[in-house]
Amino acid sequence: MFMNILAAIAALMLISGSAAGAQEYPTKVITMAVPFAAGGPTDTVARLIAGPMSKTLKQQVIVENVGGAGGTIAANRVAKAAADGYTLLIHHIGMSTAPALYRKLPYDAINDFEPIGLINEVPMTLVAKKDFPAKDLKELIAYVKANKDKVNYANAGLGAASHLCGMLFMTAIQTDVTTVPYNGTAPAMNDLLGGQVDFMCDQTTNTTSQIKAEKIKVYGVTTLKRVASLPKVPTLDEAGLKGFEVTVWHGLYAPKNTPKPVIDKLTKALQDALKDNNVKQRFGELGAEPVALDRATPEALRKHLKAEVDKWSPIIKKAGVYAD
Ligand code: ASP
């Protein structure tokens, strides 16, 4: 009996202690895990918002690159981290495709996280190395079909946006080519620039400057509307792949059961970052669109993630692509 009372008092102290901790939050550095390599598109978004978020939170938000397995290693790490607001995950559309792609995903994308808010939407571009023989989408399709045994496609692993886009492209043209997986599309872009791989599909946040400098070839954007920062580049839909559409979106997450006051502070910091002039300007230059502030909320991200899981799962199942 006495032991039970002691246990109850200890439990109460723990709860009120963590509530007090939540009120004081943050008292130390916050780590934002990026599921891909430094210098790539997700990393770029993370580093852009980390600065203004640090200002609002009055604590440094540092970015840690935890690449591998198409983004699932970072997501798993954050799913299992302490629910105290000091370990966060920034992830993109891959959060919604991994559940269908991995038969044994070690985390639950919907139930193991507290959503903080949506961040932005980013188009992708289908690009190739500079001396790739095809000059437009029509020629690219014909060339890939005729040379499927020697052409290769770079991506950031099963679960990356670059994987999804490549899978949709290969399904659309009914031709499979060899894929070369990287820890992120920053190293993939290096190899594309060096001519070691032939083509890939990647966010405008990583491809815009290389396209503008004509260091790579571009065949189209993956959104149904042209991208303001690349006005001359056609959409893949208008160039011949009718209905082809991938819009990458980023969201920010904390581990499940992170206290609500902590999530509220993080949501406010995210919203402040999206209002920041430098963030707005850089997003614009890189073709990314910040979400409206009422979508930079836990409810909007929860809803969007669920809708995207429901959208991509049947498409992936139909394509028959799986990892164990
Ligand atoms: N965004 C890239 C992809 O999903 C990965 C990265 O950010 O490096 O392919």
Tab-separated table of C-alpha atoms and ligand atoms in Angstrom:
chain	number	residue	atom	x	y	z
A	1	MET	CA	0.000	0.000	0.000
A	2	PHE	CA	2.701	2.408	1.155
A	3	MET	CA	4.748	1.453	-1.937
A	4	ASN	CA	1.719	2.131	-4.156
A	5	ILE	CA	1.334	5.625	-2.709
A	6	LEU	CA	5.045	6.283	-3.193
A	7	ALA	CA	4.790	5.076	-6.817
A	8	ALA	CA	1.776	7.333	-7.409
A	9	ILE	CA	3.606	10.345	-5.940
A	10	ALA	CA	6.652	9.577	-8.094
A	11	ALA	CA	4.451	9.313	-11.216
A	12	LEU	CA	2.770	12.630	-10.407
A	13	MET	CA	6.133	14.313	-9.902
A	14	LEU	CA	7.266	12.977	-13.270
A	15	ILE	CA	4.153	14.292	-15.034
A	16	SER	CA	4.305	17.719	-13.410
A	17	GLY	CA	8.080	17.769	-14.035
A	18	SER	CA	7.607	17.136	-17.745
A	19	ALA	CA	4.749	19.671	-17.876
A	20	ALA	CA	7.046	22.248	-16.292
A	21	GLY	CA	9.763	21.189	-18.781
A	22	ALA	CA	7.299	21.733	-21.611
A	23	GLN	CA	6.546	25.254	-20.334
A	24	GLU	CA	10.246	26.151	-20.184
A	25	TYR	CA	11.031	24.503	-23.530
A	26	PRO	CA	13.474	24.912	-25.167
A	27	THR	CA	16.399	24.994	-22.771
A	28	LYS	CA	18.993	23.376	-25.057
A	29	VAL	CA	19.937	22.871	-28.705
A	30	ILE	CA	17.291	21.265	-30.958
A	31	THR	CA	18.338	18.802	-33.663
A	32	MET	CA	16.461	18.614	-36.961
A	33	ALA	CA	17.223	15.326	-38.727
A	34	VAL	CA	17.402	15.503	-42.521
A	35	PRO	CA	16.908	12.081	-44.121
A	36	PHE	CA	19.283	12.804	-47.026
A	37	ALA	CA	22.797	14.075	-47.728
A	38	ALA	CA	24.015	17.608	-47.039
A	39	GLY	CA	23.645	20.080	-49.894
A	40	GLY	CA	20.562	18.386	-51.416
A	41	PRO	CA	16.987	19.625	-51.706
A	42	THR	CA	15.666	18.539	-48.297
A	43	ASP	CA	18.829	19.762	-46.627
A	44	THR	CA	18.440	23.133	-48.374
A	45	VAL	CA	14.888	23.554	-47.030
A	46	ALA	CA	15.997	22.478	-43.527
A	47	ARG	CA	18.907	24.904	-43.382
A	48	LEU	CA	16.781	27.780	-44.690
A	49	ILE	CA	14.124	27.401	-41.979
A	50	ALA	CA	16.475	26.407	-39.130
A	51	GLY	CA	17.885	29.967	-38.810
A	52	PRO	CA	14.596	31.835	-38.329
A	53	MET	CA	13.214	28.996	-36.170
A	54	SER	CA	16.251	29.400	-33.881
A	55	LYS	CA	15.431	33.097	-33.575
A	56	THR	CA	11.842	32.485	-32.443
A	57	LEU	CA	12.783	29.611	-30.109
A	58	LYS	CA	15.837	31.453	-28.722
A	59	GLN	CA	17.766	28.213	-28.997
A	60	GLN	CA	19.852	26.928	-31.849
A	61	VAL	CA	18.199	24.504	-34.260
A	62	ILE	CA	20.963	22.416	-35.815
A	63	VAL	CA	20.597	20.257	-38.901
A	64	GLU	CA	21.883	16.674	-38.828
A	65	ASN	CA	22.069	14.649	-42.039
A	66	VAL	CA	20.992	11.076	-41.382
A	67	GLY	CA	20.910	9.651	-44.902
A	68	GLY	CA	20.232	6.134	-46.114
A	69	ALA	CA	17.471	3.713	-47.107
A	70	GLY	CA	15.495	6.364	-48.998
A	71	GLY	CA	14.930	8.494	-45.899
A	72	THR	CA	13.652	5.708	-43.653
A	73	ILE	CA	16.714	5.599	-41.371
A	74	ALA	CA	16.205	9.186	-40.194
A	75	ALA	CA	12.444	8.722	-39.824
A	76	ASN	CA	12.992	5.591	-37.719
A	77	ARG	CA	15.539	7.337	-35.544
A	78	VAL	CA	13.183	10.240	-34.786
A	79	ALA	CA	10.213	7.897	-34.250
A	80	LYS	CA	12.217	6.259	-31.438
A	81	ALA	CA	13.727	9.468	-29.983
A	82	ALA	CA	12.628	11.035	-26.674
A	83	ALA	CA	9.330	12.898	-27.062
A	84	ASP	CA	10.725	16.127	-25.633
A	85	GLY	CA	10.941	18.387	-28.679
A	86	TYR	CA	14.731	18.235	-28.966
A	87	THR	CA	14.799	15.792	-31.879
A	88	LEU	CA	12.743	16.679	-34.945
A	89	LEU	CA	12.361	15.252	-38.426
A	90	ILE	CA	12.012	17.195	-41.642
A	91	HIS	CA	10.815	14.911	-44.405
A	92	HIS	CA	9.152	15.149	-47.784
A	93	ILE	CA	6.638	13.156	-49.827
A	94	GLY	CA	8.705	10.046	-48.960
A	95	MET	CA	6.970	9.996	-45.583
A	96	SER	CA	3.836	8.967	-47.475
A	97	THR	CA	5.384	6.529	-49.983
A	98	ALA	CA	7.617	4.458	-47.653
A	99	PRO	CA	4.675	2.626	-45.991
A	100	ALA	CA	3.770	1.063	-49.355
A	101	LEU	CA	7.355	0.584	-50.552
A	102	TYR	CA	8.732	-1.188	-47.461
A	103	ARG	CA	7.202	-4.470	-46.380
A	104	LYS	CA	8.902	-4.179	-42.979
A	105	LEU	CA	9.022	-0.501	-42.179
A	106	PRO	CA	10.279	-0.277	-38.563
A	107	TYR	CA	8.019	2.711	-37.747
A	108	ASP	CA	4.459	3.820	-38.393
A	109	ALA	CA	4.521	6.981	-40.513
A	110	ILE	CA	1.140	8.157	-39.259
A	111	ASN	CA	1.019	6.999	-35.638
A	112	ASP	CA	4.626	7.360	-34.442
A	113	PHE	CA	4.888	11.138	-34.946
A	114	GLU	CA	3.340	14.416	-33.838
A	115	PRO	CA	2.971	16.591	-36.920
A	116	ILE	CA	4.155	20.195	-36.475
A	117	GLY	CA	3.214	21.634	-39.858
A	118	LEU	CA	3.564	21.589	-43.624
A	119	ILE	CA	6.458	23.678	-44.974
A	120	ASN	CA	6.343	24.020	-48.744
A	121	GLU	CA	5.591	22.472	-52.102
A	122	VAL	CA	8.378	21.908	-54.600
A	123	PRO	CA	8.201	20.828	-58.246
A	124	MET	CA	10.651	18.309	-59.654
A	125	THR	CA	12.527	18.393	-62.945
A	126	LEU	CA	13.544	15.560	-65.242
A	127	VAL	CA	17.192	16.229	-66.080
A	128	ALA	CA	20.153	14.509	-67.755
A	129	LYS	CA	23.900	14.915	-68.014
A	130	LYS	CA	24.988	17.672	-70.350
A	131	ASP	CA	26.073	15.501	-73.260
A	132	PHE	CA	23.099	13.135	-73.108
A	133	PRO	CA	21.995	12.643	-76.735
A	134	ALA	CA	18.266	13.437	-76.323
A	135	LYS	CA	17.346	17.112	-76.798
A	136	ASP	CA	13.680	16.993	-75.701
A	137	LEU	CA	11.265	14.676	-73.915
A	138	LYS	CA	10.223	12.868	-77.082
A	139	GLU	CA	13.829	12.067	-77.920
A	140	LEU	CA	14.537	11.117	-74.304
A	141	ILE	CA	11.741	8.556	-74.282
A	142	ALA	CA	12.840	7.105	-77.628
A	143	TYR	CA	16.493	6.976	-76.532
A	144	VAL	CA	15.756	5.357	-73.162
A	145	LYS	CA	13.531	2.745	-74.797
A	146	ALA	CA	16.156	1.937	-77.440
A	147	ASN	CA	19.058	1.829	-74.961
A	148	LYS	CA	17.433	0.502	-71.808
A	149	ASP	CA	20.316	-1.881	-71.097
A	150	LYS	CA	22.942	0.804	-70.985
A	151	VAL	CA	21.150	3.890	-69.668
A	152	ASN	CA	21.117	4.483	-65.900
A	153	TYR	CA	18.962	6.589	-63.589
A	154	ALA	CA	20.213	8.147	-60.331
A	155	ASN	CA	18.006	8.402	-57.249
A	156	ALA	CA	18.213	8.827	-53.490
A	157	GLY	CA	17.016	5.303	-52.688
A	158	LEU	CA	13.682	3.548	-52.424
A	159	GLY	CA	11.362	6.031	-50.732
A	160	ALA	CA	13.008	9.199	-52.065
A	161	ALA	CA	11.073	11.615	-54.262
A	162	SER	CA	13.627	10.948	-57.005
A	163	HIS	CA	12.747	7.261	-56.759
A	164	LEU	CA	9.012	7.967	-56.970
A	165	CYS	CA	9.420	10.243	-59.986
A	166	GLY	CA	11.664	7.711	-61.770
A	167	MET	CA	9.245	4.891	-61.006
A	168	LEU	CA	6.359	6.897	-62.460
A	169	PHE	CA	8.432	7.775	-65.531
A	170	MET	CA	9.463	4.171	-66.171
A	171	THR	CA	5.874	2.994	-65.659
A	172	ALA	CA	4.605	5.666	-68.060
A	173	ILE	CA	7.035	4.664	-70.813
A	174	GLN	CA	6.846	0.956	-69.900
A	175	THR	CA	10.616	0.623	-69.767
A	176	ASP	CA	12.834	-0.271	-66.808
A	177	VAL	CA	16.409	0.960	-66.583
A	178	THR	CA	19.163	0.383	-64.035
A	179	THR	CA	18.880	2.671	-61.025
A	180	VAL	CA	21.867	3.953	-59.065
A	181	PRO	CA	20.946	4.809	-55.459
A	182	TYR	CA	22.689	7.543	-53.441
A	183	ASN	CA	22.292	8.891	-49.896
A	184	GLY	CA	20.665	11.962	-51.334
A	185	THR	CA	20.458	13.815	-54.593
A	186	ALA	CA	23.372	16.131	-53.730
A	187	PRO	CA	25.893	13.332	-54.430
A	188	ALA	CA	23.687	12.133	-57.323
A	189	MET	CA	23.873	15.625	-58.855
A	190	ASN	CA	27.687	15.571	-58.504
A	191	ASP	CA	27.814	12.374	-60.515
A	192	LEU	CA	25.348	13.734	-63.081
A	193	LEU	CA	27.557	16.795	-63.496
A	194	GLY	CA	30.566	14.500	-63.841
A	195	GLY	CA	28.754	12.357	-66.399
A	196	GLN	CA	28.936	9.135	-64.317
A	197	VAL	CA	25.131	8.734	-64.409
A	198	ASP	CA	22.751	9.558	-67.250
A	199	PHE	CA	19.551	11.067	-65.912
A	200	MET	CA	17.481	11.732	-62.816
A	201	CYS	CA	14.479	13.576	-61.489
A	202	ASP	CA	15.002	16.008	-58.654
A	203	GLN	CA	13.497	18.983	-56.906
A	204	THR	CA	13.983	22.452	-58.369
A	205	THR	CA	15.709	23.360	-55.073
A	206	ASN	CA	18.651	21.277	-56.322
A	207	THR	CA	18.436	21.626	-60.093
A	208	THR	CA	17.529	25.279	-60.824
A	209	SER	CA	21.028	26.740	-60.726
A	210	GLN	CA	22.522	23.855	-62.750
A	211	ILE	CA	19.746	24.189	-65.355
A	212	LYS	CA	20.229	27.948	-65.588
A	213	ALA	CA	24.006	27.517	-65.947
A	214	GLU	CA	23.298	24.903	-68.673
A	215	LYS	CA	25.434	22.358	-66.860
A	216	ILE	CA	22.675	19.757	-67.239
A	217	LYS	CA	19.838	19.154	-69.733
A	218	VAL	CA	16.212	19.579	-68.665
A	219	TYR	CA	13.193	17.861	-70.245
A	220	GLY	CA	10.307	19.112	-68.136
A	221	VAL	CA	8.853	19.936	-64.747
A	222	THR	CA	6.658	17.476	-62.898
A	223	THR	CA	3.889	19.895	-61.936
A	224	LEU	CA	0.881	20.570	-64.162
A	225	LYS	CA	1.774	24.272	-64.212
A	226	ARG	CA	5.083	25.697	-65.419
A	227	VAL	CA	7.432	26.941	-62.703
A	228	ALA	CA	7.882	30.727	-62.482
A	229	SER	CA	11.656	30.484	-61.899
A	230	LEU	CA	12.066	28.248	-65.005
A	231	PRO	CA	9.521	29.757	-67.417
A	232	LYS	CA	10.957	28.189	-70.577
A	233	VAL	CA	10.852	24.625	-69.278
A	234	PRO	CA	7.678	22.793	-70.367
A	235	THR	CA	5.672	20.600	-68.039
A	236	LEU	CA	6.097	16.868	-68.670
A	237	ASP	CA	2.340	16.815	-69.191
A	238	GLU	CA	2.469	19.353	-72.017
A	239	ALA	CA	5.631	17.777	-73.486
A	240	GLY	CA	3.848	14.468	-74.011
A	241	LEU	CA	3.463	12.528	-70.752
A	242	LYS	CA	-0.214	13.303	-70.251
A	243	GLY	CA	-1.255	13.532	-66.590
A	244	PHE	CA	2.282	13.110	-65.228
A	245	GLU	CA	2.357	14.915	-61.902
A	246	VAL	CA	4.498	14.840	-58.769
A	247	THR	CA	4.553	17.725	-56.316
A	248	VAL	CA	7.002	17.236	-53.489
A	249	TRP	CA	5.935	18.612	-50.116
A	250	HIS	CA	7.884	18.930	-46.892
A	251	GLY	CA	6.625	18.547	-43.354
A	252	LEU	CA	8.098	18.877	-39.876
A	253	TYR	CA	7.509	16.189	-37.225
A	254	ALA	CA	8.310	15.390	-33.594
A	255	PRO	CA	8.104	11.972	-31.936
A	256	LYS	CA	4.632	10.824	-30.825
A	257	ASN	CA	3.499	12.168	-27.424
A	258	THR	CA	5.653	15.285	-27.539
A	259	PRO	CA	3.723	17.621	-25.160
A	260	LYS	CA	1.262	19.995	-26.824
A	261	PRO	CA	2.907	23.189	-25.446
A	262	VAL	CA	6.135	22.099	-27.134
A	263	ILE	CA	4.394	21.374	-30.445
A	264	ASP	CA	2.652	24.771	-30.220
A	265	LYS	CA	5.998	26.536	-29.827
A	266	LEU	CA	7.489	24.618	-32.747
A	267	THR	CA	4.479	25.393	-34.955
A	268	LYS	CA	4.809	29.088	-34.131
A	269	ALA	CA	8.553	28.960	-34.944
A	270	LEU	CA	7.825	27.212	-38.255
A	271	GLN	CA	5.209	29.817	-39.161
A	272	ASP	CA	7.656	32.619	-38.317
A	273	ALA	CA	10.239	30.963	-40.589
A	274	LEU	CA	7.747	30.876	-43.469
A	275	LYS	CA	7.160	34.623	-43.014
A	276	ASP	CA	10.902	35.346	-43.045
A	277	ASN	CA	11.958	37.456	-46.041
A	278	ASN	CA	15.121	35.508	-46.792
A	279	VAL	CA	13.216	32.198	-46.688
A	280	LYS	CA	10.523	33.588	-48.993
A	281	GLN	CA	13.091	34.975	-51.420
A	282	ARG	CA	15.215	31.795	-51.559
A	283	PHE	CA	12.167	29.555	-51.900
A	284	GLY	CA	11.015	31.745	-54.801
A	285	GLU	CA	14.393	31.614	-56.547
A	286	LEU	CA	14.472	27.837	-56.181
A	287	GLY	CA	10.920	27.260	-57.409
A	288	ALA	CA	9.544	26.264	-53.993
A	289	GLU	CA	6.241	27.623	-52.706
A	290	PRO	CA	5.817	28.106	-48.940
A	291	VAL	CA	2.436	26.824	-47.740
A	292	ALA	CA	-0.178	29.291	-46.518
A	293	LEU	CA	0.214	29.751	-42.755
A	294	ASP	CA	-3.009	27.891	-41.995
A	295	ARG	CA	-1.390	24.808	-43.533
A	296	ALA	CA	1.760	25.139	-41.428
A	297	THR	CA	-0.181	23.460	-38.606
A	298	PRO	CA	-0.316	19.972	-37.049
A	299	GLU	CA	-3.897	19.382	-38.294
A	300	ALA	CA	-3.074	20.308	-41.899
A	301	LEU	CA	0.041	18.101	-41.973
A	302	ARG	CA	-1.808	15.181	-40.349
A	303	LYS	CA	-4.546	15.438	-42.962
A	304	HIS	CA	-2.164	15.886	-45.893
A	305	LEU	CA	0.049	12.960	-44.863
A	306	LYS	CA	-2.957	10.651	-44.596
A	307	ALA	CA	-4.307	11.816	-47.983
A	308	GLU	CA	-0.899	11.273	-49.619
A	309	VAL	CA	-0.514	7.769	-48.124
A	310	ASP	CA	-3.958	6.970	-49.553
A	311	LYS	CA	-3.001	8.493	-52.930
A	312	TRP	CA	0.385	6.797	-53.443
A	313	SER	CA	-0.166	3.358	-51.883
A	314	PRO	CA	-2.335	1.954	-54.704
A	315	ILE	CA	-0.036	3.465	-57.373
A	316	ILE	CA	3.049	1.887	-55.773
A	317	LYS	CA	1.278	-1.452	-55.278
A	318	LYS	CA	0.306	-1.437	-58.938
A	319	ALA	CA	3.921	-0.706	-59.954
A	320	GLY	CA	4.919	-3.696	-57.811
A	321	VAL	CA	8.016	-2.071	-56.296
A	322	TYR	CA	8.981	-3.301	-52.815
A	323	ALA	CA	11.862	-3.492	-50.373
A	324	ASP	CA	11.996	-5.967	-47.505
B	1	ASP	N1	14.969	15.147	-52.303
B	1	ASP	C1	15.793	14.098	-52.744
B	1	ASP	C2	14.959	12.942	-53.147
B	1	ASP	O1	13.963	12.659	-52.526
B	1	ASP	C3	16.726	13.640	-51.715
B	1	ASP	C4	17.498	14.739	-51.105
B	1	ASP	O2	16.918	15.649	-50.513
B	1	ASP	O3	18.727	14.670	-51.209
B	1	ASP	O4	15.318	12.273	-54.060
